Coordinates of C-alpha atoms and ligand atoms in Angstrom, one line a residue:
X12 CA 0.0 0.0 0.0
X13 CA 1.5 3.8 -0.7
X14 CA 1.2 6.4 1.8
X15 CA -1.2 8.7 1.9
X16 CA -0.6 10.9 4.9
X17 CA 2.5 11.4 6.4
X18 CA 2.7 13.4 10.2
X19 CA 6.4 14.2 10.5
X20 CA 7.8 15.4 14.3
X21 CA 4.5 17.3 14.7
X22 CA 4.3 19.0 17.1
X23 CA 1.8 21.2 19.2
X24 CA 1.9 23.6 21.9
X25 CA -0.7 26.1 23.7
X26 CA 0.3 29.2 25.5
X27 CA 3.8 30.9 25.2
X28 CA 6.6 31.3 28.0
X29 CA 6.2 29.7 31.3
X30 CA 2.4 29.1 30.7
X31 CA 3.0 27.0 27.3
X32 CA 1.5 23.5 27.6
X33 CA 3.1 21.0 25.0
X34 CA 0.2 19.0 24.0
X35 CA 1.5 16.6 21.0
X36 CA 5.6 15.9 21.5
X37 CA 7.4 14.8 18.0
X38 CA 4.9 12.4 16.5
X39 CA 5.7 10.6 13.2
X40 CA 3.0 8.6 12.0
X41 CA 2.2 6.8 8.2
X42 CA -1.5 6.5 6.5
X43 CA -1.2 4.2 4.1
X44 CA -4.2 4.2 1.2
X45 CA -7.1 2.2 2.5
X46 CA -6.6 1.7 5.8
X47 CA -8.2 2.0 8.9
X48 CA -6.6 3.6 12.3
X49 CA -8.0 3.7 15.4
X50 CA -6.4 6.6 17.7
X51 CA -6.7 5.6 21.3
X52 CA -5.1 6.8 25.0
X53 CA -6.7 8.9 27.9
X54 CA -8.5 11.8 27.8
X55 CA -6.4 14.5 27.0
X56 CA -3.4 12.7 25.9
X57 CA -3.8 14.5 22.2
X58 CA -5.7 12.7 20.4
X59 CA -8.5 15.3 18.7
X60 CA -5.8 17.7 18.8
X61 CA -3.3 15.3 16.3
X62 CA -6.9 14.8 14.4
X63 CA -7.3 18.4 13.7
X64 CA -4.0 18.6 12.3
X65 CA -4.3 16.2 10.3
X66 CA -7.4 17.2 9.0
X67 CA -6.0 20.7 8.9
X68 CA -8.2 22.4 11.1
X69 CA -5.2 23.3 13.2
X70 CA -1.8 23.9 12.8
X71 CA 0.8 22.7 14.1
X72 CA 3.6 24.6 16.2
X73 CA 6.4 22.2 14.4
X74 CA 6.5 19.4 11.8
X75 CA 4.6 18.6 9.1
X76 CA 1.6 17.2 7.5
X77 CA 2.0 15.4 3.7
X78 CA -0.7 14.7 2.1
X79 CA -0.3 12.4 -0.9
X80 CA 3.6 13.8 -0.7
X81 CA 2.5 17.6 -0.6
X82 CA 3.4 19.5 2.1
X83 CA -0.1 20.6 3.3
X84 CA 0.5 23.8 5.4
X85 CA 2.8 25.2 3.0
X86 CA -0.4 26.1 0.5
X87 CA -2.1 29.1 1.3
X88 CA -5.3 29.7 2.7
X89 CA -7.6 29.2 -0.2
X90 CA -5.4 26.6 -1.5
X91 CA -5.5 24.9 1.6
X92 CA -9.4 25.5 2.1
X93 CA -10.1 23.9 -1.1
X94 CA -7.6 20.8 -0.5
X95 CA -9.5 20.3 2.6
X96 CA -12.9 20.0 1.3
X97 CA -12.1 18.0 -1.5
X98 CA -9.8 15.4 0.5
X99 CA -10.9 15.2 3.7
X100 CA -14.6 14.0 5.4
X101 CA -15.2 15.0 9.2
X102 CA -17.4 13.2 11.1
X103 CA -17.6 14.6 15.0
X104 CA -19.4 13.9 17.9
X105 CA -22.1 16.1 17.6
X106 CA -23.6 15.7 13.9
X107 CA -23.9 19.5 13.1
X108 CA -26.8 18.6 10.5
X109 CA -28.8 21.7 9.3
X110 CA -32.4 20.9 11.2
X111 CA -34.5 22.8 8.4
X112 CA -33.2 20.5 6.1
X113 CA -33.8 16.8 4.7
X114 CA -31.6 14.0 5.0
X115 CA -31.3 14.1 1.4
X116 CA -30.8 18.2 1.4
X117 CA -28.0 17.9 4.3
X118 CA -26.2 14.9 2.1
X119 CA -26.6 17.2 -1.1
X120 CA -25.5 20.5 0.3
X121 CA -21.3 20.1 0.6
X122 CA -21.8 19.1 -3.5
X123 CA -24.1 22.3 -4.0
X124 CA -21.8 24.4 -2.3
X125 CA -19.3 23.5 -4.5
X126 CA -21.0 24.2 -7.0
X127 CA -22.7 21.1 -8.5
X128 CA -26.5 21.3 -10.1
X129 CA -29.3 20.5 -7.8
X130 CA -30.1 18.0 -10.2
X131 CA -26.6 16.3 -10.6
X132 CA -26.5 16.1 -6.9
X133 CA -29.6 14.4 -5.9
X134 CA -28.5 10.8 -7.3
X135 CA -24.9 11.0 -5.6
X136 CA -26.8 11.7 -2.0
X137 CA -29.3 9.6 -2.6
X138 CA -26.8 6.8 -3.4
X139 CA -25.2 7.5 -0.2
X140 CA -28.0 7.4 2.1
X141 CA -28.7 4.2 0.4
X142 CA -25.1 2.9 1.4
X143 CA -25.5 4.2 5.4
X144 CA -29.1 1.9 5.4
X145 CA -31.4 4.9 4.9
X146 CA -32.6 5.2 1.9
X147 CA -36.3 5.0 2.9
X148 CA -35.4 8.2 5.5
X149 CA -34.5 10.8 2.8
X150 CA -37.3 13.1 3.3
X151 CA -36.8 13.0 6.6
X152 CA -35.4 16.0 8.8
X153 CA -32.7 15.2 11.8
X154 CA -35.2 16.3 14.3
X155 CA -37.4 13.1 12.9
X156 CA -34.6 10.3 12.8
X157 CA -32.9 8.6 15.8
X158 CA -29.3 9.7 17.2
X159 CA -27.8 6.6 15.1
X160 CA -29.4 7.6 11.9
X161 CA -28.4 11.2 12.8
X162 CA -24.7 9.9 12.5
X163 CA -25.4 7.8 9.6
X164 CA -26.4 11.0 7.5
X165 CA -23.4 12.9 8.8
X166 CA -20.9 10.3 7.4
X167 CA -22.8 10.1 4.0
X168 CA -22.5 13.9 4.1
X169 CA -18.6 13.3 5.3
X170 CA -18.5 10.9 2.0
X171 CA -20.0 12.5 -0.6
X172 CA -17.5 14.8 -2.3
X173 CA -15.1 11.5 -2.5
X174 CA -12.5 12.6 -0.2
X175 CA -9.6 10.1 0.0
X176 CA -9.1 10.0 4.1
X177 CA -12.6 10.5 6.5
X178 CA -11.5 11.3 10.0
X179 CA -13.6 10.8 12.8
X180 CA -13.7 12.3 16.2
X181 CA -15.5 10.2 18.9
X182 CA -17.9 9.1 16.3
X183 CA -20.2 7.2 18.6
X184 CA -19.5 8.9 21.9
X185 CA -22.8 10.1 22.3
X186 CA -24.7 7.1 21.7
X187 CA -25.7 3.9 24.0
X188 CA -24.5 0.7 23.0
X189 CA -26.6 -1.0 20.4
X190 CA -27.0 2.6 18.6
X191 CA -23.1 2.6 18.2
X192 CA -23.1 -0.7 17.1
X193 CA -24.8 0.6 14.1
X194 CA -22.6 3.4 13.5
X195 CA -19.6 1.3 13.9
X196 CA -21.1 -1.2 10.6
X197 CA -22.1 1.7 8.7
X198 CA -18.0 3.0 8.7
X199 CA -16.9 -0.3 8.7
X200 CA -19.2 -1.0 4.7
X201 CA -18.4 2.3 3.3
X202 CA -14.8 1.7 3.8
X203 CA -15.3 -1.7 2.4
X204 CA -17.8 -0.4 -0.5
X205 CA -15.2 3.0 -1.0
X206 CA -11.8 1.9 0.0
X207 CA -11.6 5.1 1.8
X208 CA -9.3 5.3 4.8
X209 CA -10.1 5.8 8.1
X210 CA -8.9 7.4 11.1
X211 CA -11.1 7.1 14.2
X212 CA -10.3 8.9 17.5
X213 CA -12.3 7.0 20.0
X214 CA -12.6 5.2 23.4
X215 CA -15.1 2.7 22.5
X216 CA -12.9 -0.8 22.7
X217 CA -15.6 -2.4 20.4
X218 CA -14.8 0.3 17.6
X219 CA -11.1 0.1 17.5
X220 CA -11.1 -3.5 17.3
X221 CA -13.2 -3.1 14.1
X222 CA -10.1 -1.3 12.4
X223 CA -7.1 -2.6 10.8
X224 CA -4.7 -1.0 13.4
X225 CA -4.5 0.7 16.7
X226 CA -2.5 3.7 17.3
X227 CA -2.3 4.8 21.3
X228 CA -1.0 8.0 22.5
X229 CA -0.3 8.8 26.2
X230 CA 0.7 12.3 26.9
X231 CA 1.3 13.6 23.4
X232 CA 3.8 10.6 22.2
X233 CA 3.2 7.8 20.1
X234 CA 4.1 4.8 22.5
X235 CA 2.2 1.8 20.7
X236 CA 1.5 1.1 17.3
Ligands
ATP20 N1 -7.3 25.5 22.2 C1 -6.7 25.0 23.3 N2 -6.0 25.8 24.1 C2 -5.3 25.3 25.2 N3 -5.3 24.0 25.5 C3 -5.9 23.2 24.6 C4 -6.7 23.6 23.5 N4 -7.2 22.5 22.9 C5 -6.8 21.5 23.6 N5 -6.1 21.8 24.7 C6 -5.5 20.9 25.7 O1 -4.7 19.9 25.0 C7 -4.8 18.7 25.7 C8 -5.2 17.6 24.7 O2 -6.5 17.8 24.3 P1 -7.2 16.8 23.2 O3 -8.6 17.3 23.1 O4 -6.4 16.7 22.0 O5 -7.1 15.4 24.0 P2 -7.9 14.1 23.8 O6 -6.9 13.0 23.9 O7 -8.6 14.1 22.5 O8 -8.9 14.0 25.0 P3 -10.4 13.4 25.1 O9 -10.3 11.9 24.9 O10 -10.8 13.8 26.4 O11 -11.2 14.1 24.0 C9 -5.8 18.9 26.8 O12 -5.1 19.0 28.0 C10 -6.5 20.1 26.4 O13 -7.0 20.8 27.6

């Protein structure tokens, strides 16, 4: 498998002088093209933070991010904007769907946005929704579908601009049991449908033994892998 994401003695820091917290300590870490990473360790330990940068929400203090070879923070802002939302799928905790919408409408908005048709983006979406198990809920609005189905629109929202890596933060921590059970199939088929790779902060056990490797951070270093 090549590499598709390369995190090279990243580091992260908070603060400056004598109140400057060190948060992620020289990590070095390989995504190769299709696979699936879980990023484990205790709360606080870095874990959404290393996300972020990844993802390129955040920068880091040192290091860098490559991204299919390319250097990621050395494009500039609308560059890196545009990298971002064509590459990269987020899927957080919280599902930040748009209420006044349909399932459909949230799954079709990142494509109208960039400037698709309406009508070339309906049969993607719908597509989608039929891959996360819900094709009979696209007229539905979030307010009318179930936490788990909530989370099942966001990652066909997270998936349907194609991005090559879909990065997920705590993906089922606000969900009981049998609800995360069904969020944890729905990642595990469209990375088995899309070949997309996968890189899951989490602490459910049950999730991280779904993926293909386990990468555990305590106090900002790498220390099993
Ligand atoms: N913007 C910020 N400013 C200052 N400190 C921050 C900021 N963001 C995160 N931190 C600190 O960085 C540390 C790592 O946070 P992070 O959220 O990455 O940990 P985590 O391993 O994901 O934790 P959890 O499992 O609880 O979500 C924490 O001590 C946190 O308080």
């Amino acid at each position: 498998m090549s590499s598709l994401l390369e995190v090279m003695d990243l580091t992260k820091g908070y603060g400056s002088g004598e109140t400057r917290v060190d948060v992620l300590k020289g990590i070095n870490l390989t995504v190769a093209e299709g696979e699936t990473i879980a990023l484990v360790g205790a709360s606080g330990t870095g874990k959404s933070t290393l996300l972020h940068i990844m993802g390129t929400l955040d920068r880091p203090t040192s290091g860098s991010v490559r991204f299919g070879g390319e250097d990621v923070f050395r494009l500039g802002d609308a560059a890196l904007a545009s990298f971002r939302n064509h590459s990269i799928g987020f899927v957080f905790q919280f599902h930040h769907l748009l209420p006044e919408f349909t399932a459909l409408e949230n799954v079709m908005m990142p494509l109208l946005i960039a400037g698709v048709k309406r009508s070339d983006a309906a049969a993607p979406a719908r597509e989608l929704l039929g891959e996360v198990g819900l094709a009979h809920r696209l007229t539905h609005k979030p307010g009318e579908l179930s936490g788990g189905e909530q989370q099942r629109v966001a990652i066909a929202r997270a998936l349907v601009l194609s991005p090559k890596l879909l990065l997920a933060d705590e993906p089922t921590g606000n969900l009981d049991m049998k609800t995360s059970d069904e969020v944890h199939e729905t990642l595990e088929r469209v990375h088995r449908k899309r070949g997309v790779t996968l890189v899951i902060v989490t602490h459910n056990e049950k999730l991280a033994s779904y993926m293909g490797r386990t990468v555990r951070l305590v106090d900002g270093r790498v220390v099993a892998d």
